[in-house]
């Protein structure tokens, strides 16, 4: 039996295990682990040289451990910050100062782009600003589904926005390209798609009167001053900026520690009388709140590790590259996000890197193509099995409707982003002037 | 700088330990998601944090 056929059988075995456990256990997270266990055992039976399957499964738990710690730390920061009453005070301030719906939505969009652009993770934008954006959009008369779309879409745009775009960085590292010249190539499509999203979400929404909105918002917390509101955010922003622009002058803190430091600052800035027991309760609630996400990223890591060890991951990438060029152009906007849903940033390695090499051999401008691919991949952050950003957006707005319905609502802005990216891939020379 | 970097590393071990403790607490006592599927999920999610604290991985 050929290696390809063997790997294909392993892929089918994995899919069957995933589908059956999804039906039986009704949890995509544990289903991914079941599929990974079945795949690892089947892989070792088929190729005994692979060694113990336990090794791949345990290694897989560490693939996204840093991401899990980041989610926990960011959630602790946001929950302490929200508990202090800072978020409600900021919301009151924005609503009372800005009257125009479109201006307000544009400000929210730009604000949401910043945390993800600096950290490279769209989920951070949701953690830091999702709650605030949700409250303001609610009072602007935007329905729950469209609020979720707004938060989700700007979160994925923030992950793709410069200066830190992890997909581009990973592809550049593989192709030995300098990470230079991407700023406008990424920013212009993001601005266009973001504007379309704002119009799409805000169209037809009837804002309540300013007085009515303010009446529904929580009262300003006693003793809450602007410096108490700004200090935790300034600290986290300063740490982000210093890590990017002064890496040699301070130790590598890492995002989780940055959020912990800011959480301590938020705790010190809290004007409410809060006991240690209260903080303990906040921490317990945060852990319960964030656990499904932690389980999700750890489970994805286990599945990724098993797929990499058995060759299933490589099979998916090489099969796509074997297609005729016209099919690659047509399918990249579908296959890219789907693979992002499966591998997260791993898609840059499995699919992005080989595609860059392929287009390079055709003599095409790979800087533009690399930027275009890194606009396509983030759209998969809302797709199963991982759907990290999509899930976070739904949790932030407490959206309980059909997940497919939410994805359908997000289709229009995603289509705009996808079409721009495909045009960039097909005619890269046209976009040379952007760098 | 080397001292600070080592300190950051130690802080991360402490963070992993605290998260592991919190997950163990939630494993036995939690307000929602108390079915057996979540028991299994809690069990395997504790593993990487424990291995990190114990310097095994």
Coordinates of C-alpha atoms in Angstrom, one line a residue:
Chain A
X1 CA 0.0 0.0 0.0
X2 CA 1.3 3.5 -0.9
X3 CA 2.1 6.0 1.8
X4 CA -0.6 8.4 0.4
X5 CA -3.3 5.7 0.5
X6 CA -2.3 4.8 4.1
X7 CA -2.4 8.4 5.2
X8 CA -5.8 8.8 3.5
X9 CA -7.1 5.8 5.4
X10 CA -5.8 7.4 8.6
X11 CA -7.6 10.6 7.7
X12 CA -10.9 8.8 7.2
X13 CA -10.5 6.9 10.5
X14 CA -9.9 10.2 12.3
X15 CA -12.9 11.8 10.6
X16 CA -15.2 8.9 11.6
X17 CA -13.9 9.0 15.2
X18 CA -14.6 12.8 15.3
X19 CA -18.1 12.6 13.9
X20 CA -19.1 9.6 16.1
X21 CA -17.9 11.3 19.3
X22 CA -19.4 14.6 18.3
X23 CA -22.8 12.9 18.0
X24 CA -22.4 10.9 21.2
X25 CA -20.6 13.4 23.5
X26 CA -21.9 16.7 22.0
X27 CA -18.7 18.5 22.6
X28 CA -16.3 19.5 19.8
X29 CA -13.4 19.8 22.3
X30 CA -13.5 16.3 23.7
X31 CA -14.3 14.9 20.2
X32 CA -11.1 16.4 18.9
X33 CA -9.2 14.6 21.6
X34 CA -11.0 11.3 20.9
X35 CA -10.2 11.7 17.2
X36 CA -6.6 12.4 18.1
X37 CA -6.3 9.4 20.3
X38 CA -7.8 7.1 17.6
X39 CA -5.6 8.6 15.0
X40 CA -2.4 8.3 17.1
X41 CA -3.2 4.6 17.9
X42 CA -4.2 3.8 14.3
X43 CA -1.0 5.6 13.1
X44 CA 1.2 3.5 15.4
X45 CA -0.5 0.3 14.4
X46 CA 0.0 1.2 10.7
X47 CA 3.6 2.4 11.2
X48 CA 5.1 0.9 14.4
X49 CA 8.3 3.0 14.0
X50 CA 6.3 6.0 15.1
X51 CA 6.7 4.8 18.7
X52 CA 4.3 5.4 21.6
X53 CA 1.1 7.3 20.8
X54 CA 1.1 8.8 24.3
X55 CA 4.1 10.9 23.4
X56 CA 2.3 12.7 20.6
X57 CA -0.8 13.2 22.7
X58 CA 1.1 14.7 25.7
X59 CA 3.3 16.8 23.3
X60 CA 0.0 18.1 21.8
X61 CA -1.2 19.4 25.1
X62 CA 1.8 21.8 25.1
X63 CA 1.3 23.1 21.5
X64 CA -1.2 25.8 22.6
X65 CA -0.3 26.0 26.3
X66 CA 0.9 29.5 26.0
X67 CA -2.3 30.5 24.3
X68 CA -4.3 28.9 27.1
X69 CA -2.3 30.9 29.7
X70 CA -2.8 34.0 27.7
X71 CA -6.6 33.5 27.6
X72 CA -6.7 33.0 31.4
X73 CA -4.5 36.0 32.2
X74 CA -6.4 38.3 29.8
X75 CA -9.7 37.2 31.2
X76 CA -8.5 37.9 34.8
X77 CA -7.4 41.4 33.7
X78 CA -10.7 42.2 32.0
X79 CA -12.9 40.8 34.8
X80 CA -11.0 42.8 37.5
X81 CA -11.1 45.9 35.3
X82 CA -14.8 45.5 34.6
X83 CA -15.5 44.8 38.3
X84 CA -13.9 48.1 39.2
X85 CA -16.6 49.9 37.2
X86 CA -14.1 51.3 34.6
X87 CA -15.9 49.8 31.6
X88 CA -19.3 51.2 32.5
X89 CA -17.8 54.7 33.2
X90 CA -16.0 54.6 29.8
X91 CA -19.2 53.6 28.1
X92 CA -21.1 56.4 29.7
X93 CA -18.3 58.9 28.6
X94 CA -18.4 57.7 25.0
X95 CA -22.2 57.7 24.7
X96 CA -22.5 61.2 26.2
X97 CA -19.7 62.7 24.0
X98 CA -20.4 61.2 20.6
X99 CA -23.8 61.5 19.1
X100 CA -23.4 60.2 15.5
X101 CA -24.0 56.5 15.0
X102 CA -21.4 56.1 12.1
X103 CA -18.7 58.1 13.9
X104 CA -19.3 56.0 17.0
X105 CA -19.1 52.7 15.2
X106 CA -15.9 53.8 13.3
X107 CA -14.3 54.8 16.7
X108 CA -15.2 51.4 18.1
X109 CA -13.8 49.6 15.0
X110 CA -10.5 51.5 15.2
X111 CA -10.3 50.8 18.9
X112 CA -10.9 47.1 18.4
X113 CA -8.1 46.9 15.8
X114 CA -5.4 48.2 18.2
X115 CA -5.0 45.3 20.7
X116 CA -4.9 42.6 18.0
X117 CA -2.7 44.6 15.8
X118 CA -0.1 45.0 18.5
X119 CA -0.3 41.4 19.9
X120 CA -1.2 39.5 16.7
X121 CA -4.1 37.7 18.4
X122 CA -7.7 38.7 17.6
X123 CA -9.0 37.2 20.8
X124 CA -7.2 39.9 22.8
X125 CA -9.3 42.6 21.1
X126 CA -12.4 40.7 22.2
X127 CA -11.1 40.3 25.7
X128 CA -10.1 43.9 26.1
X129 CA -12.9 45.7 24.3
X130 CA -15.6 43.2 23.4
X131 CA -17.8 43.9 26.4
X132 CA -17.6 47.7 25.9
X133 CA -18.3 47.4 22.1
X134 CA -21.3 45.1 22.8
X135 CA -22.9 47.6 25.3
X136 CA -22.5 50.6 23.0
X137 CA -23.8 48.7 19.9
X138 CA -26.8 47.4 21.9
X139 CA -27.8 51.0 22.6
X140 CA -27.2 52.0 19.0
X141 CA -30.0 49.6 18.1
X142 CA -27.9 46.9 16.5
X143 CA -29.3 43.4 17.0
X144 CA -27.5 40.7 18.8
X145 CA -26.4 38.7 15.8
X146 CA -25.0 41.7 14.0
X147 CA -23.2 42.8 17.2
X148 CA -21.5 39.4 17.3
X149 CA -20.6 39.8 13.6
X150 CA -19.1 43.3 14.3
X151 CA -17.0 42.0 17.2
X152 CA -15.9 38.9 15.4
X153 CA -15.0 40.6 12.2
X154 CA -13.0 43.4 13.8
X155 CA -11.2 40.9 15.9
X156 CA -10.0 38.9 12.9
X157 CA -9.1 42.1 11.1
X158 CA -7.1 43.2 14.2
X159 CA -5.2 39.9 14.0
X160 CA -4.3 40.5 10.4
X161 CA -3.5 44.2 10.9
X162 CA 0.1 45.4 11.1
X163 CA 2.6 45.7 12.8
X164 CA 2.2 42.1 14.1
X165 CA 0.6 39.6 11.6
X166 CA 1.6 36.2 12.7
X167 CA 0.6 34.4 9.5
X168 CA 2.8 36.7 7.4
X169 CA 5.6 36.4 9.9
X170 CA 5.5 32.6 9.8
X171 CA 5.4 32.5 5.9
X172 CA 8.3 35.0 5.7
X173 CA 10.3 32.9 8.1
X174 CA 9.7 29.8 5.9
X175 CA 10.4 31.5 2.6
X176 CA 13.5 33.5 3.9
X177 CA 11.7 36.8 3.1
X178 CA 12.2 40.0 5.1
X179 CA 9.1 41.0 7.1
X180 CA 9.1 44.4 5.4
X181 CA 6.6 46.3 3.2
X182 CA 3.4 44.7 4.5
X183 CA 2.0 47.8 6.3
X184 CA -0.2 49.3 3.5
X185 CA -0.7 45.9 1.7
X186 CA -2.5 44.7 4.9
X187 CA -4.0 48.0 6.0
X188 CA -5.8 49.1 2.9
X189 CA -7.9 45.9 2.4
X190 CA -8.6 45.9 6.2
X191 CA -9.9 49.5 6.0
X192 CA -12.1 48.7 3.0
X193 CA -13.5 45.5 4.6
X194 CA -13.9 47.2 8.0
X195 CA -15.9 50.1 6.4
X196 CA -18.1 47.6 4.6
X197 CA -18.7 45.8 7.9
X198 CA -19.6 49.0 9.7
X199 CA -22.1 49.9 7.0
X200 CA -23.5 46.4 6.9
X201 CA -23.9 46.2 10.7
X202 CA -25.2 49.7 11.2
X203 CA -27.6 49.8 8.3
X204 CA -31.2 50.1 9.6
X205 CA -30.2 50.3 13.2
X206 CA -32.2 52.9 15.1
X207 CA -30.2 54.3 18.0
X208 CA -32.0 55.2 21.2
X209 CA -31.9 58.8 22.4
X210 CA -28.8 59.7 24.3
X211 CA -30.8 60.2 27.5
X212 CA -32.5 56.8 27.2
X213 CA -29.1 55.1 26.6
X214 CA -27.5 56.8 29.6
X215 CA -30.5 55.8 31.8
X216 CA -30.0 52.2 31.0
X217 CA -26.2 52.2 31.6
X218 CA -24.9 51.4 35.1
X219 CA -24.2 54.5 37.3
X220 CA -20.7 55.8 37.5
X221 CA -18.8 54.0 40.3
X222 CA -18.1 56.2 43.3
X223 CA -14.5 57.4 43.3
X224 CA -13.8 56.3 39.7
X225 CA -11.5 58.9 38.1
X226 CA -10.1 59.1 34.6
X227 CA -6.6 58.2 35.8
X228 CA -8.0 55.0 37.5
X229 CA -9.6 54.1 34.2
X230 CA -6.7 54.9 32.0
X231 CA -3.8 53.6 34.1
X232 CA -4.4 49.8 33.6
X233 CA -4.9 50.3 29.8
X234 CA -1.9 52.5 29.5
X235 CA 0.2 50.0 31.3
X236 CA -0.8 47.1 29.0
X237 CA -0.4 49.3 25.9
X238 CA 3.0 50.5 27.1
X239 CA 4.2 46.9 27.7
X240 CA 2.9 45.9 24.2
X241 CA 4.7 48.8 22.5
X242 CA 7.9 48.4 24.5
X243 CA 8.0 44.6 23.6
X244 CA 7.8 45.5 19.9
X245 CA 10.0 48.6 19.7
X246 CA 12.5 48.1 22.6
X247 CA 13.0 44.3 22.7
X248 CA 16.7 44.6 23.8
X249 CA 16.0 46.9 26.8
X250 CA 13.7 44.7 28.8
X251 CA 13.3 41.0 29.5
X252 CA 10.9 39.0 27.4
X253 CA 7.7 39.2 29.5
X254 CA 5.3 37.4 27.3
X255 CA 1.6 38.4 26.8
X256 CA 0.3 36.4 29.8
X257 CA 2.6 38.1 32.3
X258 CA 1.8 41.5 30.7
X259 CA -1.9 40.9 31.4
X260 CA -1.1 39.8 35.0
X261 CA 0.9 43.0 35.6
X262 CA -2.0 45.1 34.2
X263 CA -4.5 43.0 36.3
X264 CA -2.5 44.0 39.4
X265 CA -2.6 47.6 38.3
X266 CA -6.3 47.4 37.7
X267 CA -6.7 45.9 41.2
X268 CA -4.8 48.8 42.8
X269 CA -6.9 51.3 40.8
X270 CA -10.2 49.8 41.9
X271 CA -12.0 52.4 44.0
X272 CA -14.5 49.9 45.4
X273 CA -14.0 48.3 48.8
X274 CA -13.1 44.8 47.9
X275 CA -12.0 42.0 50.2
X276 CA -9.6 39.1 49.3
X277 CA -12.6 36.8 49.3
X278 CA -14.3 39.0 46.6
X279 CA -11.2 38.7 44.5
X280 CA -11.1 35.0 45.0
X281 CA -14.6 34.8 43.8
X282 CA -13.7 36.8 40.7
X283 CA -10.8 34.5 40.0
X284 CA -13.0 31.4 40.4
X285 CA -15.7 32.8 38.1
X286 CA -13.1 33.7 35.6
X287 CA -11.7 30.2 35.5
X288 CA -15.1 28.7 34.9
X289 CA -15.9 31.3 32.3
X290 CA -12.7 30.8 30.4
X291 CA -12.4 27.0 30.8
X292 CA -14.3 26.0 27.6
X293 CA -11.8 28.1 25.6
X294 CA -8.8 26.7 27.4
X295 CA -10.1 23.1 26.8
X296 CA -10.7 24.1 23.1
X297 CA -7.1 25.3 22.4
X298 CA -5.5 22.4 24.3
X299 CA -7.7 19.9 22.4
X300 CA -6.8 21.5 19.1
X301 CA -3.1 21.1 20.0
X302 CA -3.5 17.4 20.7
X303 CA -5.3 16.9 17.3
X304 CA -2.6 18.9 15.5
X305 CA 0.2 16.9 17.1
X306 CA -1.5 13.6 16.1
X307 CA -2.1 14.8 12.6
X308 CA 1.5 16.0 12.1
X309 CA 2.9 12.7 13.5
X310 CA 0.8 10.5 11.2
X311 CA 1.3 12.6 8.1
X312 CA -2.4 13.6 7.7
X313 CA -1.5 17.3 8.0
X314 CA 1.0 17.1 5.2
X315 CA -1.4 15.1 3.0
X316 CA -4.0 17.9 3.2
X317 CA -1.4 20.6 2.3
X318 CA 0.3 18.6 -0.6
X319 CA -3.1 17.6 -2.1
X320 CA -4.2 21.2 -2.3
X321 CA -0.9 22.2 -4.0
X322 CA -1.3 19.4 -6.6
X323 CA -4.5 21.1 -8.0
X324 CA -4.4 23.1 -11.2
X325 CA -3.7 26.8 -10.7
X326 CA -7.1 28.0 -11.7
X327 CA -8.6 25.7 -9.0
X328 CA -6.2 27.0 -6.4
X329 CA -7.3 30.6 -7.2
X330 CA -11.0 29.5 -6.9
X331 CA -10.6 27.3 -3.8
X332 CA -8.0 29.2 -1.7
X333 CA -10.6 31.5 -0.2
X334 CA -12.5 28.3 1.0
X335 CA -9.7 25.9 1.8
X336 CA -7.5 28.5 3.5
X337 CA -10.1 29.4 6.2
X338 CA -11.1 25.7 6.6
X339 CA -7.5 24.8 7.3
X340 CA -7.2 27.7 9.6
X341 CA -10.1 26.3 11.5
X342 CA -8.2 23.0 11.9
X343 CA -4.6 24.2 12.4
X344 CA -4.8 27.8 13.6
X345 CA -1.5 29.5 12.8
X346 CA -0.2 26.1 11.6
X347 CA -2.0 26.9 8.3
X348 CA 0.9 29.2 7.4
X349 CA 3.3 26.3 7.6
X350 CA 1.1 23.6 6.0
X351 CA -0.4 25.7 3.2
X352 CA 1.1 29.2 3.2
X353 CA 4.8 28.4 2.9
X354 CA 4.4 25.9 0.0
X355 CA 2.1 28.3 -1.8
X356 CA 4.7 31.1 -1.5
X357 CA 7.3 28.8 -3.0
X358 CA 5.0 27.8 -5.8
X359 CA 4.0 31.4 -6.8
X360 CA 7.7 32.3 -6.5
X361 CA 8.6 29.8 -9.2
X362 CA 6.0 31.4 -11.4
X363 CA 7.9 34.7 -11.0
X364 CA 4.9 36.4 -9.2
X365 CA 5.3 39.1 -6.5
X366 CA 5.3 37.0 -3.3
X367 CA 5.1 40.0 -1.0
X368 CA 1.7 40.8 -2.2
X369 CA 0.6 37.2 -2.3
X370 CA 1.9 36.6 1.3
X371 CA -0.2 39.6 2.5
X372 CA -3.2 38.3 0.6
X373 CA -2.9 34.9 2.1
X374 CA -2.7 36.4 5.6
X375 CA -5.9 38.2 5.0
X376 CA -7.6 35.0 4.0
X377 CA -6.4 32.7 6.8
X378 CA -7.9 34.7 9.8
X379 CA -11.4 34.2 8.4
X380 CA -11.1 30.6 9.5
X381 CA -11.0 31.7 13.2
X382 CA -14.8 31.5 13.1
X383 CA -14.9 28.0 11.6
X384 CA -15.0 24.6 13.3
X385 CA -13.5 22.7 14.9
X386 CA -11.5 25.4 16.7
X387 CA -13.7 28.6 15.9
X388 CA -11.8 30.4 18.7
X389 CA -12.6 34.0 17.8
X390 CA -16.1 33.2 16.7
X391 CA -16.8 31.4 19.9
X392 CA -15.4 34.3 22.0
X393 CA -17.5 36.8 20.1
X394 CA -20.6 34.7 20.8
X395 CA -19.7 34.4 24.5
X396 CA -19.1 38.2 24.7
X397 CA -22.5 39.1 23.3
X398 CA -24.2 36.0 25.0
X399 CA -25.4 35.0 21.5
X400 CA -27.4 31.7 21.9
X401 CA -28.7 31.4 18.4
X402 CA -27.6 29.1 15.7
X403 CA -23.8 29.3 15.0
X404 CA -24.4 28.7 11.3
X405 CA -26.8 31.6 11.4
X406 CA -24.1 33.8 12.8
X407 CA -21.6 32.7 10.2
X408 CA -24.2 33.4 7.4
X409 CA -24.5 36.9 8.8
X410 CA -20.8 37.4 8.7
X411 CA -20.6 36.2 5.1
X412 CA -20.9 39.6 3.4
X413 CA -17.9 41.4 5.0
X414 CA -15.9 38.2 4.8
X415 CA -16.7 37.9 1.1
X416 CA -15.5 41.4 0.6
X417 CA -12.2 40.6 2.3
X418 CA -11.9 37.3 0.4
X419 CA -12.5 38.9 -3.0
X420 CA -9.9 41.6 -2.3
X421 CA -7.4 39.0 -1.3
X422 CA -8.1 36.8 -4.3
X423 CA -7.6 39.8 -6.6
X424 CA -4.3 40.4 -4.9
X425 CA -3.2 36.8 -5.5
X426 CA -4.3 36.7 -9.1
X427 CA -2.8 40.1 -10.1
X428 CA -0.1 40.8 -7.5
X429 CA 1.8 43.2 -9.8
X430 CA -1.1 45.7 -9.7
X431 CA -0.5 46.2 -5.9
X432 CA 3.2 46.8 -6.1
X433 CA 2.7 50.5 -5.5
X434 CA 1.5 49.7 -1.9
X435 CA 5.0 48.9 -0.7
Chain B
X1 CA 19.0 41.2 32.4
X2 CA 19.8 37.5 32.9
X3 CA 18.5 37.7 36.4
X4 CA 15.3 39.4 35.3
X5 CA 14.8 36.8 32.6
X6 CA 15.2 34.0 35.1
X7 CA 12.7 35.8 37.4
X8 CA 10.2 35.9 34.6
X9 CA 10.6 32.2 34.0
X10 CA 10.0 31.5 37.7
X11 CA 6.9 33.7 37.6
X12 CA 5.6 31.6 34.7
X13 CA 6.1 28.4 36.7
X14 CA 4.2 30.0 39.6
X15 CA 1.4 31.0 37.2
X16 CA 1.2 27.5 35.9
X17 CA 1.0 26.2 39.4
X18 CA -1.8 28.6 40.4
X19 CA -3.8 27.7 37.3
X20 CA -3.3 24.0 38.0
X21 CA -4.6 24.5 41.5
X22 CA -7.6 26.5 40.3
X23 CA -8.4 23.8 37.7
X24 CA -8.2 21.1 40.4
X25 CA -10.5 23.1 42.6
X26 CA -13.0 23.5 39.6
X27 CA -12.6 19.8 38.9
X28 CA -14.2 18.9 42.3
X29 CA -16.3 22.0 42.8
X30 CA -17.9 24.0 40.0
X31 CA -21.1 25.9 39.5
X32 CA -21.9 24.9 35.9
X33 CA -20.8 22.2 33.3
X34 CA -20.9 19.5 36.0
X35 CA -21.4 16.5 33.7
X36 CA -18.8 13.7 33.2
X37 CA -17.7 14.9 29.8
X38 CA -16.4 18.1 31.6
X39 CA -14.8 15.9 34.3
X40 CA -12.7 14.3 31.5
X41 CA -11.9 17.6 30.0
X42 CA -10.8 19.1 33.3
X43 CA -8.7 16.0 33.9
X44 CA -6.7 16.3 30.7
X45 CA -6.4 20.1 30.8
X46 CA -4.7 19.9 34.2
X47 CA -2.0 17.7 32.8
X48 CA 0.2 20.2 30.9
X49 CA 0.1 22.7 33.8
X50 CA 1.1 20.0 36.3
X51 CA 3.9 18.8 34.0
X52 CA 5.1 22.4 33.6
X53 CA 5.2 23.0 37.3
X54 CA 7.0 19.7 38.0
X55 CA 9.6 20.7 35.3
X56 CA 8.9 17.4 33.5
X57 CA 8.0 19.2 30.2

